GROMACS .gro file of C-alpha atoms in nm:
model
   96
    1MET     CA    1   6.401  11.999  25.997
    2LYS     CA    2   6.447  11.824  25.660
    3PRO     CA    3   6.175  12.017  25.477
    4VAL     CA    4   6.371  12.339  25.582
    5ARG     CA    5   6.686  12.210  25.430
    6ILE     CA    6   6.509  12.116  25.108
    7ALA     CA    7   6.338  12.463  25.092
    8ALA     CA    8   6.675  12.632  25.153
    9ALA     CA    9   6.842  12.429  24.881
   10PHE     CA   10   6.579  12.505  24.620
   11ALA     CA   11   6.616  12.880  24.722
   12LEU     CA   12   6.980  12.869  24.670
   13LEU     CA   13   6.949  12.702  24.349
   14ALA     CA   14   6.685  12.970  24.228
   15LEU     CA   15   6.912  13.244  24.343
   16LEU     CA   16   7.221  13.091  24.150
   17SER     CA   17   7.008  13.026  23.835
   18ALA     CA   18   6.903  13.391  23.833
   19CYS     CA   19   7.267  13.475  23.763
   20ALA     CA   20   7.283  13.275  23.435
   21ASN     CA   21   7.340  13.476  23.110
   22GLN     CA   22   7.257  13.338  22.773
   23ILE     CA   23   7.376  13.484  22.450
   24GLU     CA   24   7.079  13.533  22.210
   25ALA     CA   25   7.224  13.435  21.864
   26THR     CA   26   7.353  13.086  21.935
   27THR     CA   27   7.294  12.913  21.596
   28SER     CA   28   7.333  13.030  21.238
   29ASP     CA   29   7.308  12.906  20.897
   30ALA     CA   30   7.556  13.164  20.740
   31ALA     CA   31   7.858  13.038  20.557
   32GLY     CA   32   8.164  13.003  20.765
   33VAL     CA   33   7.997  12.930  21.106
   34PRO     CA   34   8.151  12.635  21.284
   35GLY     CA   35   7.997  12.297  21.211
   36PHE     CA   36   8.063  11.941  21.284
   37TRP     CA   37   8.436  11.940  21.205
   38TRP     CA   38   8.508  12.255  21.404
   39GLY     CA   39   8.304  12.102  21.700
   40LEU     CA   40   8.503  11.800  21.672
   41TRP     CA   41   8.821  11.992  21.692
   42HIS     CA   42   8.703  12.219  21.979
   43GLY     CA   43   8.613  11.901  22.177
   44PHE     CA   44   8.973  11.758  22.115
   45VAL     CA   45   9.122  12.081  22.245
   46PHE     CA   46   8.863  12.156  22.523
   47PRO     CA   47   9.112  12.071  22.817
   48TRP     CA   48   9.374  12.310  22.693
   49ALA     CA   49   9.111  12.584  22.581
   50TRP     CA   50   8.951  12.548  22.932
   51ILE     CA   51   9.282  12.619  23.113
   52GLY     CA   52   9.365  12.895  22.877
   53SER     CA   53   9.024  13.042  22.929
   54LEU     CA   54   9.099  13.084  23.295
   55PHE     CA   55   9.378  13.323  23.228
   56SER     CA   56   9.260  13.507  22.914
   57PRO     CA   57   8.926  13.638  22.834
   58ASN     CA   58   8.996  13.615  22.458
   59ILE     CA   59   8.999  13.219  22.467
   60ALA     CA   60   8.658  13.042  22.449
   61VAL     CA   61   8.587  12.663  22.481
   62TYR     CA   62   8.272  12.673  22.269
   63ALA     CA   63   8.207  12.864  21.943
   64VAL     CA   64   7.905  13.090  21.946
   65PRO     CA   65   7.733  13.124  21.704
   66ASN     CA   66   7.771  12.775  21.557
   67SER     CA   67   7.563  12.544  21.318
   68GLY     CA   68   7.362  12.392  21.611
   69GLY     CA   69   7.315  12.030  21.654
   70TRP     CA   70   7.594  11.899  21.431
   71TYR     CA   71   7.830  12.137  21.617
   72ASP     CA   72   7.721  11.995  21.947
   73PHE     CA   73   7.752  11.630  21.818
   74GLY     CA   74   8.101  11.705  21.702
   75PHE     CA   75   8.206  11.870  22.027
   76PHE     CA   76   8.053  11.587  22.233
   77LEU     CA   77   8.256  11.327  22.010
   78GLY     CA   78   8.567  11.533  22.054
   79ILE     CA   79   8.540  11.542  22.433
   80THR     CA   80   8.452  11.167  22.464
   81VAL     CA   81   8.707  11.037  22.224
   82LEU     CA   82   8.996  11.250  22.388
   83GLY     CA   83   8.880  11.154  22.736
   84GLY     CA   84   8.846  10.793  22.643
   85GLY     CA   85   8.472  10.773  22.677
   86SER     CA   86   8.284  10.520  22.866
   87PHE     CA   87   8.447  10.228  22.683
   88PHE     CA   88   8.782  10.260  22.831
   89GLY     CA   89   8.672  10.346  23.161
   90SER     CA   90   8.448  10.047  23.188
   91ARG     CA   91   8.721   9.797  23.092
   92SER     CA   92   8.852   9.592  23.385
   93ARG     CA   93   9.201   9.516  23.408
   94LYS     CA   94   9.340   9.162  23.479
   95ARG     CA   95   9.529   9.134  23.793
   96GLU     CA   96   9.828   8.901  23.787
   0.00000   0.00000   0.00000
């Protein structure tokens, strides 16, 4: 019975992945495309942008096109710094 469940899970995953859509022009070297600093800002405002994107199709949480790796790095730093990252989550509190 277990191989049937595994096969069904893979079939469901393949079906869901077939619905994925990718925008062709994701990176650009043109002047004015978002880079590291915009990525950092977009990472900081991600929670609010995500909530806004649920109600308005004009709000996006990620800039496309962007400069590529540096934008992604800034976005990652913005999200982890705002969320406290793993440093704050791993600290244990002293119980008194």
